[in-house]
Coordinates of C-alpha atoms in Angstrom, one line a residue:
X1 CA 136.4 -78.2 -35.4
X2 CA 137.4 -79.4 -31.3
X3 CA 138.9 -76.9 -29.4
X4 CA 139.7 -75.7 -26.4
X5 CA 143.0 -73.5 -26.2
X6 CA 145.2 -71.8 -23.7
X7 CA 147.4 -68.8 -23.4
X8 CA 149.5 -68.7 -20.2
X9 CA 150.3 -65.1 -19.5
X10 CA 152.4 -64.5 -16.2
X11 CA 152.3 -60.6 -16.1
X12 CA 149.9 -58.6 -17.9
X13 CA 147.9 -60.7 -20.1
X14 CA 145.1 -63.0 -20.7
X15 CA 143.6 -65.3 -22.9
X16 CA 140.6 -63.8 -23.8
X17 CA 138.1 -62.2 -26.3
X18 CA 137.5 -58.3 -26.3
X19 CA 135.3 -55.5 -27.6
X20 CA 136.8 -52.4 -27.0
X21 CA 140.2 -51.6 -28.3
X22 CA 143.3 -50.9 -26.7
X23 CA 146.2 -48.2 -26.8
X24 CA 149.5 -50.1 -25.9
X25 CA 150.3 -52.3 -28.4
X26 CA 149.6 -51.0 -32.5
X27 CA 147.7 -54.2 -34.3
X28 CA 149.8 -54.8 -37.8
X29 CA 148.7 -57.6 -39.8
X30 CA 151.7 -59.4 -41.7
X31 CA 150.9 -59.6 -44.8
X32 CA 150.5 -63.1 -46.0
X33 CA 149.5 -62.8 -50.2
X34 CA 147.1 -65.7 -51.6
X35 CA 146.5 -66.2 -55.1
X36 CA 142.6 -66.1 -57.4
X37 CA 143.1 -68.7 -60.6
X38 CA 141.6 -69.9 -63.7
X39 CA 141.7 -71.7 -66.0
X40 CA 142.2 -69.0 -69.2
X41 CA 144.9 -66.2 -67.0
X42 CA 146.2 -68.5 -64.5
X43 CA 147.3 -67.2 -60.5
X44 CA 147.3 -64.0 -59.9
X45 CA 148.8 -63.0 -56.7
X46 CA 146.3 -60.9 -54.1
X47 CA 147.1 -58.7 -51.2
X48 CA 145.8 -60.1 -48.2
X49 CA 147.0 -60.6 -44.7
X50 CA 145.9 -62.2 -40.9
X51 CA 144.8 -61.9 -38.0
X52 CA 145.1 -63.0 -34.4
X53 CA 142.0 -64.3 -33.0
X54 CA 140.6 -62.3 -30.1
X55 CA 140.6 -64.7 -27.4
X56 CA 144.2 -65.1 -27.0
X57 CA 144.7 -61.5 -26.6
X58 CA 145.6 -59.1 -23.6
X59 CA 141.7 -57.9 -22.5
X60 CA 142.1 -55.1 -19.6
X61 CA 141.2 -51.8 -18.2
X62 CA 140.3 -49.3 -20.6
X63 CA 143.6 -47.4 -20.4
X64 CA 144.7 -49.0 -17.8
X65 CA 147.0 -52.0 -17.3
X66 CA 143.9 -54.2 -14.3
X67 CA 142.8 -58.1 -16.8
X68 CA 139.7 -58.2 -17.0
X69 CA 140.0 -62.0 -17.3
X70 CA 143.0 -63.6 -15.0
X71 CA 143.4 -68.0 -15.3
X72 CA 139.6 -68.8 -15.8
X73 CA 137.5 -66.6 -14.4
X74 CA 136.5 -62.7 -14.2
X75 CA 137.2 -60.0 -12.5
X76 CA 133.7 -59.3 -10.9
X77 CA 134.7 -55.2 -10.4
X78 CA 135.0 -54.9 -14.1
X79 CA 133.1 -57.4 -15.5
X80 CA 129.3 -57.8 -12.9
X81 CA 127.5 -58.3 -16.2
X82 CA 128.3 -59.3 -20.1
X83 CA 127.0 -55.3 -21.5
X84 CA 128.8 -53.7 -18.3
X85 CA 132.1 -56.1 -19.2
X86 CA 132.1 -54.8 -22.9
X87 CA 132.7 -51.8 -21.9
X88 CA 135.2 -51.7 -19.2
X89 CA 137.4 -54.2 -21.4
X90 CA 139.6 -52.9 -23.9
X91 CA 141.3 -55.1 -26.5
X92 CA 144.7 -55.2 -27.2
X93 CA 147.9 -55.7 -30.4
X94 CA 149.5 -58.9 -30.7
X95 CA 153.0 -59.1 -31.5
X96 CA 152.2 -62.4 -33.6
X97 CA 156.0 -64.2 -33.7
X98 CA 157.3 -63.2 -30.2
X99 CA 154.2 -63.7 -28.9
X100 CA 152.1 -65.7 -30.2
X101 CA 154.3 -67.8 -32.4
X102 CA 153.2 -67.4 -35.5
X103 CA 155.4 -66.3 -37.9
X104 CA 154.8 -66.0 -41.8
X105 CA 157.5 -65.2 -44.8
X106 CA 155.4 -64.3 -48.0
X107 CA 153.5 -67.0 -48.6
X108 CA 154.3 -69.3 -46.3
X109 CA 153.0 -69.2 -42.7
X110 CA 154.2 -71.3 -40.0
X111 CA 152.9 -71.6 -36.2
X112 CA 154.8 -72.8 -32.9
X113 CA 152.4 -75.0 -30.5
X114 CA 154.6 -73.4 -27.6
X115 CA 155.9 -69.6 -27.5
X116 CA 158.3 -68.4 -24.2
X117 CA 158.6 -64.6 -24.2
X118 CA 159.5 -62.7 -21.4
X119 CA 156.7 -62.3 -19.3
X120 CA 154.7 -64.9 -21.3
X121 CA 154.3 -68.5 -22.5
X122 CA 151.3 -69.4 -25.4
X123 CA 150.3 -72.4 -26.7
X124 CA 148.7 -73.2 -30.3
X125 CA 147.1 -70.0 -32.4
X126 CA 144.2 -69.0 -34.8
X127 CA 144.7 -67.2 -37.5
X128 CA 142.1 -65.5 -40.2
X129 CA 142.4 -64.6 -43.2
X130 CA 141.7 -60.6 -44.2
X131 CA 140.5 -58.8 -47.1
X132 CA 141.6 -55.8 -46.2
X133 CA 142.5 -54.2 -42.5
X134 CA 138.6 -54.2 -41.5
X135 CA 137.3 -57.7 -43.4
X136 CA 137.9 -61.0 -43.8
X137 CA 138.8 -62.8 -47.2
X138 CA 135.0 -64.0 -47.9
X139 CA 135.6 -67.5 -49.4
X140 CA 132.6 -68.3 -51.9
X141 CA 133.7 -72.6 -53.2
X142 CA 130.7 -74.2 -54.6
X143 CA 132.4 -75.0 -57.6
X144 CA 135.3 -73.9 -57.3
X145 CA 139.0 -75.8 -56.0
X146 CA 141.1 -74.6 -53.5
X147 CA 145.2 -75.7 -52.9
X148 CA 148.1 -75.1 -49.8
X149 CA 150.5 -77.2 -49.9
X150 CA 151.3 -78.0 -45.5
X151 CA 154.2 -79.1 -44.0
X152 CA 152.8 -81.5 -40.6
X153 CA 155.8 -83.4 -40.0
X154 CA 156.8 -81.8 -36.4
X155 CA 153.5 -82.2 -35.7
X156 CA 152.9 -85.4 -33.0
X157 CA 150.0 -87.5 -32.0
X158 CA 148.0 -85.1 -30.2
X159 CA 148.4 -82.2 -32.4
X160 CA 146.1 -80.9 -35.0
X161 CA 146.8 -78.2 -37.5
X162 CA 143.6 -77.3 -39.1
X163 CA 143.2 -75.6 -42.4
X164 CA 139.0 -74.2 -42.6
X165 CA 136.5 -72.2 -42.9
X166 CA 133.5 -71.1 -41.2
X167 CA 129.9 -69.3 -42.1
X168 CA 131.7 -65.6 -39.5
X169 CA 130.2 -62.4 -41.0
X170 CA 133.2 -60.3 -42.9
X171 CA 133.1 -58.0 -40.5
X172 CA 133.4 -59.9 -37.2
X173 CA 130.4 -59.1 -36.1
X174 CA 130.7 -55.0 -35.7
X175 CA 127.8 -54.1 -37.9
X176 CA 125.1 -56.8 -36.3
X177 CA 126.6 -55.9 -32.8
X178 CA 126.9 -52.1 -31.7
X179 CA 128.7 -53.5 -28.5
X180 CA 131.7 -54.7 -30.7
X181 CA 133.6 -52.0 -31.3
X182 CA 137.3 -53.8 -32.3
X183 CA 135.3 -56.0 -35.1
X184 CA 137.4 -58.3 -38.2
X185 CA 140.5 -56.0 -37.4
X186 CA 141.3 -57.9 -33.6
X187 CA 140.3 -61.2 -34.5
X188 CA 136.6 -61.0 -33.0
X189 CA 133.2 -62.9 -34.2
X190 CA 134.4 -66.8 -34.5
X191 CA 132.0 -69.2 -35.0
X192 CA 132.0 -73.1 -35.8
X193 CA 130.4 -76.2 -35.3
X194 CA 130.9 -77.5 -32.1
X195 CA 129.2 -74.3 -30.5
X196 CA 132.1 -73.3 -28.5
X197 CA 131.1 -71.8 -25.1
X198 CA 135.0 -71.7 -24.2
X199 CA 134.4 -68.0 -26.3
X200 CA 135.1 -65.5 -23.9
X201 CA 132.3 -62.7 -25.4
X202 CA 129.6 -63.4 -27.9
X203 CA 127.7 -60.8 -29.7
X204 CA 129.7 -57.8 -28.6
X205 CA 128.7 -59.4 -24.6
X206 CA 130.8 -61.2 -22.1
X207 CA 129.7 -65.1 -21.7
X208 CA 130.0 -64.8 -18.4
X209 CA 126.9 -65.7 -17.7
X210 CA 126.7 -69.2 -15.7
X211 CA 131.1 -69.0 -16.2
X212 CA 132.8 -72.6 -14.9
X213 CA 136.6 -72.4 -14.9
X214 CA 138.1 -75.8 -16.8
X215 CA 139.0 -78.4 -14.4
X216 CA 142.1 -79.0 -16.9
X217 CA 142.3 -76.3 -18.7
X218 CA 143.3 -73.2 -16.4
X219 CA 142.9 -71.0 -18.8
X220 CA 139.3 -71.6 -20.0
X221 CA 136.2 -72.4 -19.0
X222 CA 132.8 -72.4 -20.2
X223 CA 129.9 -69.5 -20.5
X224 CA 125.8 -70.1 -21.1
X225 CA 126.0 -69.8 -24.8
X226 CA 128.3 -70.9 -27.4
X227 CA 128.7 -69.5 -30.7
X228 CA 127.6 -72.1 -34.2
X229 CA 127.5 -71.7 -37.7
X230 CA 128.4 -74.5 -40.7
X231 CA 131.5 -75.1 -40.9
X232 CA 133.9 -77.0 -43.4
X233 CA 136.6 -78.6 -42.3
X234 CA 139.3 -78.5 -45.4
X235 CA 142.3 -80.2 -43.2
X236 CA 142.4 -81.2 -39.9
X237 CA 145.7 -83.6 -39.4
X238 CA 148.7 -84.2 -37.5
X239 CA 151.4 -86.7 -38.7
X240 CA 149.4 -89.8 -37.7
X241 CA 146.0 -88.6 -39.7
X242 CA 144.1 -86.5 -41.5
X243 CA 140.6 -85.9 -41.7
X244 CA 138.2 -83.6 -44.0
X245 CA 135.1 -82.7 -42.8
X246 CA 131.7 -80.7 -43.8
X247 CA 129.5 -80.1 -40.9
X248 CA 126.3 -78.4 -41.6
X249 CA 124.2 -75.6 -39.1
X250 CA 120.2 -75.4 -39.2
X251 CA 120.9 -71.6 -38.9
X252 CA 122.5 -69.3 -41.1
X253 CA 125.7 -67.5 -39.7
X254 CA 126.9 -67.0 -36.6
X255 CA 124.7 -67.6 -34.2
X256 CA 124.5 -68.3 -30.5
X257 CA 123.6 -71.4 -29.0
X258 CA 122.1 -71.9 -25.5
X259 CA 121.2 -75.6 -23.8
X260 CA 119.6 -77.7 -25.5
X261 CA 120.4 -75.3 -29.0
X262 CA 124.4 -76.0 -28.4
X263 CA 123.8 -79.5 -28.9
X264 CA 125.6 -80.8 -25.9
X265 CA 125.3 -84.9 -24.3
X266 CA 122.1 -86.4 -24.3
X267 CA 120.9 -83.0 -26.9
X268 CA 123.9 -83.4 -29.7
X269 CA 121.4 -84.0 -32.3
X270 CA 118.9 -81.8 -30.9
X271 CA 121.2 -79.0 -31.4
X272 CA 121.7 -76.3 -34.1
X273 CA 124.9 -77.9 -35.9
X274 CA 125.8 -81.7 -37.0
X275 CA 128.9 -82.2 -35.0
X276 CA 130.4 -85.3 -35.8
X277 CA 129.9 -84.2 -39.6
X278 CA 130.8 -86.4 -42.1
X279 CA 134.7 -87.2 -42.2
X280 CA 136.5 -88.8 -44.5
X281 CA 139.5 -90.0 -42.7
X282 CA 141.5 -92.9 -44.8
X283 CA 143.5 -94.4 -41.8
X284 CA 139.0 -95.0 -40.2
X285 CA 137.9 -95.6 -43.6
X286 CA 140.3 -98.9 -43.6
X287 CA 143.7 -97.6 -45.8
X288 CA 146.0 -97.6 -42.7
X289 CA 149.3 -97.3 -44.9
X290 CA 148.3 -94.0 -47.1
X291 CA 148.1 -91.5 -44.5
X292 CA 152.0 -91.6 -43.0
X293 CA 155.6 -90.5 -42.5
X294 CA 156.5 -93.1 -45.8
X295 CA 153.3 -94.5 -46.5
X296 CA 151.7 -95.9 -49.2
X297 CA 150.3 -92.6 -51.3
X298 CA 151.2 -89.7 -49.0
X299 CA 153.8 -89.6 -46.7
X300 CA 153.6 -87.0 -43.7
X301 CA 157.5 -86.8 -43.3
X302 CA 158.0 -84.5 -45.8
X303 CA 155.8 -81.8 -47.6
X304 CA 153.3 -81.9 -50.0
X305 CA 150.2 -80.7 -51.7
X306 CA 146.4 -80.8 -50.3
X307 CA 143.7 -79.7 -53.5
X308 CA 140.5 -79.7 -52.4
X309 CA 137.5 -79.6 -54.6
X310 CA 133.6 -78.6 -55.0
X311 CA 131.9 -80.1 -58.0
X312 CA 128.1 -79.3 -58.2
X313 CA 126.0 -80.6 -60.3
X314 CA 126.0 -78.6 -63.6
X315 CA 129.6 -77.9 -63.4
X316 CA 129.6 -74.1 -62.4
X317 CA 129.1 -72.6 -59.9
X318 CA 125.4 -72.1 -59.7
X319 CA 124.6 -75.8 -59.7
X320 CA 123.6 -77.8 -56.4
X321 CA 126.8 -78.8 -54.4
X322 CA 126.8 -83.0 -54.6
X323 CA 130.8 -83.9 -54.2
X324 CA 133.7 -82.6 -52.3
X325 CA 136.8 -84.4 -53.6
X326 CA 140.5 -84.5 -52.3
X327 CA 143.2 -84.7 -54.5
X328 CA 147.1 -84.7 -53.6
X329 CA 150.8 -84.1 -55.1
X330 CA 154.1 -84.6 -53.6
X331 CA 157.5 -84.9 -55.1
X332 CA 155.9 -84.0 -59.0
X333 CA 153.3 -86.8 -58.5
X334 CA 149.7 -86.8 -58.1
X335 CA 148.1 -88.7 -55.3
X336 CA 144.4 -89.5 -55.3
X337 CA 142.8 -90.2 -52.6
X338 CA 142.3 -93.8 -50.6
X339 CA 139.2 -95.6 -51.3
X340 CA 137.3 -96.7 -49.0
X341 CA 137.8 -100.6 -47.7
X342 CA 134.8 -101.0 -45.1
X343 CA 132.0 -103.9 -44.8
X344 CA 128.7 -102.3 -46.0
X345 CA 130.5 -99.5 -47.8
X346 CA 131.3 -99.1 -51.5
X347 CA 134.1 -98.6 -52.7
X348 CA 134.3 -93.9 -51.9
X349 CA 137.4 -92.1 -52.3
X350 CA 135.3 -88.9 -52.0
X351 CA 132.1 -86.9 -49.9
X352 CA 129.0 -87.5 -51.3
X353 CA 125.6 -87.3 -49.9
X354 CA 125.4 -91.2 -50.9
X355 CA 128.8 -91.5 -49.6
X356 CA 127.7 -90.0 -45.8
X357 CA 124.8 -92.7 -45.6
X358 CA 127.0 -95.3 -45.6
X359 CA 129.4 -94.5 -43.1
X360 CA 126.8 -93.6 -40.2
X361 CA 125.1 -97.3 -41.4
X362 CA 128.7 -98.4 -41.6
X363 CA 129.5 -97.1 -38.1
X364 CA 125.8 -97.0 -36.0
X365 CA 125.7 -93.5 -36.6
X366 CA 122.7 -91.3 -36.6
X367 CA 122.7 -89.0 -40.2
X368 CA 121.8 -86.2 -38.9
X369 CA 124.2 -84.5 -42.0
X370 CA 122.1 -84.9 -44.2
X371 CA 118.9 -84.5 -41.9
X372 CA 120.4 -80.8 -42.1
X373 CA 120.0 -80.5 -45.9
X374 CA 123.5 -82.6 -46.7
X375 CA 125.4 -80.9 -49.8
X376 CA 123.1 -78.8 -51.3
X377 CA 122.6 -77.4 -48.0
X378 CA 126.5 -77.2 -48.0
X379 CA 126.9 -75.3 -50.7
X380 CA 123.6 -72.8 -50.3
X381 CA 126.3 -71.7 -46.9
X382 CA 129.2 -71.9 -48.4
X383 CA 127.4 -69.5 -51.9
X384 CA 126.8 -67.0 -48.5
X385 CA 130.6 -67.6 -47.9
X386 CA 132.7 -67.8 -45.7
X387 CA 136.4 -67.4 -43.8
X388 CA 139.4 -69.1 -43.6
X389 CA 140.9 -69.7 -40.1
X390 CA 144.5 -72.4 -40.3
X391 CA 145.5 -73.1 -36.4
X392 CA 147.2 -75.4 -34.0
X393 CA 146.1 -76.5 -31.0
X394 CA 146.2 -79.4 -28.3
X395 CA 142.7 -80.8 -27.1
X396 CA 141.8 -80.5 -23.6
X397 CA 138.5 -82.0 -24.2
X398 CA 139.5 -85.3 -25.8
X399 CA 142.8 -85.3 -26.3
X400 CA 142.5 -85.3 -30.3
X401 CA 141.7 -89.2 -30.4
X402 CA 138.8 -88.8 -32.6
X403 CA 141.8 -87.6 -35.1
X404 CA 144.6 -89.9 -34.2
X405 CA 143.3 -93.0 -32.1
X406 CA 140.6 -94.9 -31.3
X407 CA 136.9 -92.5 -30.2
X408 CA 135.3 -93.0 -28.6
X409 CA 136.8 -94.6 -25.5
X410 CA 133.4 -96.4 -24.3
X411 CA 133.0 -98.9 -26.9
X412 CA 135.1 -102.1 -28.4
X413 CA 137.9 -100.6 -30.3
X414 CA 137.5 -103.9 -32.8
X415 CA 133.8 -101.8 -33.7
X416 CA 134.1 -100.4 -37.2
X417 CA 134.7 -96.7 -37.2
X418 CA 136.2 -96.5 -33.8
X419 CA 139.9 -96.7 -34.9
X420 CA 141.1 -93.1 -36.6
X421 CA 144.7 -93.6 -36.3
X422 CA 147.5 -95.2 -35.0
X423 CA 148.1 -93.3 -32.1
X424 CA 148.0 -94.6 -28.4
X425 CA 145.0 -93.8 -26.0
X426 CA 147.6 -92.5 -24.0
X427 CA 148.1 -89.6 -26.6
X428 CA 147.6 -86.3 -26.8
X429 CA 147.7 -85.2 -22.8
X430 CA 148.0 -80.9 -23.6
X431 CA 150.3 -80.8 -20.7
X432 CA 152.5 -84.0 -21.9
X433 CA 152.4 -82.8 -25.7
X434 CA 153.4 -79.5 -24.3
X435 CA 156.2 -80.8 -22.5
X436 CA 157.7 -82.9 -24.4
X437 CA 157.1 -80.8 -27.7
X438 CA 156.8 -77.6 -27.4
X439 CA 158.5 -76.6 -30.8
X440 CA 156.3 -79.0 -32.8
X441 CA 155.0 -76.8 -35.4
X442 CA 152.5 -77.2 -38.4
X443 CA 153.7 -74.9 -42.1
X444 CA 151.0 -74.2 -44.9
X445 CA 152.1 -71.8 -47.8
X446 CA 151.4 -71.5 -51.1
X447 CA 147.4 -70.8 -51.1
X448 CA 145.3 -71.2 -54.5
X449 CA 141.2 -70.5 -54.6
X450 CA 140.2 -70.9 -58.3
X451 CA 138.5 -72.4 -61.5
X452 CA 138.7 -76.6 -61.1
X453 CA 141.6 -77.6 -62.9
X454 CA 143.0 -73.9 -62.4
X455 CA 145.5 -74.1 -59.3
X456 CA 147.1 -77.0 -59.0

């Protein structure tokens, strides 16, 4: 998932990932139940909750209100090196709705783009699903299906209301890295296939070596290291475009990268992870009217249901993953996924290894996904367990053009695969989106997971 997040705290707080635990605000995880389903017994409610990603939280000197990180800079007296910083700095509990715009009501969760408090202005959020106060809920999705309801009607161009899984550690890295005293309870241990270098702490240490402030985001920067792992983007969308995308990595679980292994620039195809992934975006795949407000398939002006199925070669969780299939439902009507309408490709309506090969051929890309193991490799990662993330974000790096507009910008828009959505290339500038649509929000609800055919 491509993400650079911003939290502007005008007085006491700053957008940082810390490893010690503070004492000024008690951490209370909002209850957010899901359902586990079987074909024989139906669906049963599971008592789960959510936790805010640590990258949003206030990081301060232990037993003191002094910030360890302000704007986009580390305090050199508190953070002279990675390990001392981890020892000196504490991570606080969160006011989910009042500060971060995350509201839970029963089995429904909403995230608002801009939340203005007495002392702070927050932009976007990312939360994870917990099984208990100290452990993430681990999903093993191979041979199963995942269903949720979503309302994207208030998400314009340039925003991404995302629901996805990554191969994070169940305890947030707490047992593996002793300097991490916060763990899953405080939302630590994030990783994804973009190998983000804007994470302030990785492997229990401050990511402050070679730290550079972002030129266009006053509350972010990048350090020497990134944090990588396999990612299954079940849902990345606004009201204009949507995609689901598996991203495979060569490493097992959360792994720190450095230099070439982070896969940036000319090293994009030499890193641990396939950053492009094997995506299925109906608009990009030639069906431009399927997903839109008043669309011929899915009408994004109204809520709808999304089901994703991970199908194996023997129909069981013990088999090899061979297909990732998408089905929608709206107003009581089941809506099959759109079919590909691209010259040189068969009329696929799901993600298979053959689909991935033909997509990269038609779009003149390199098939890094298949070289890292394809769907079989993704299935092996899913067997090890994934953590669920739900987020809303805007994009300082590429303005979300890769989702809903023409991208990349250095090639003609008429080239196959470049046109990904109907939004103009001038849209998605974070400062403009935040000013013009501060109340933009996404609503996820009624999450169910279980045997194929049991959740819809």
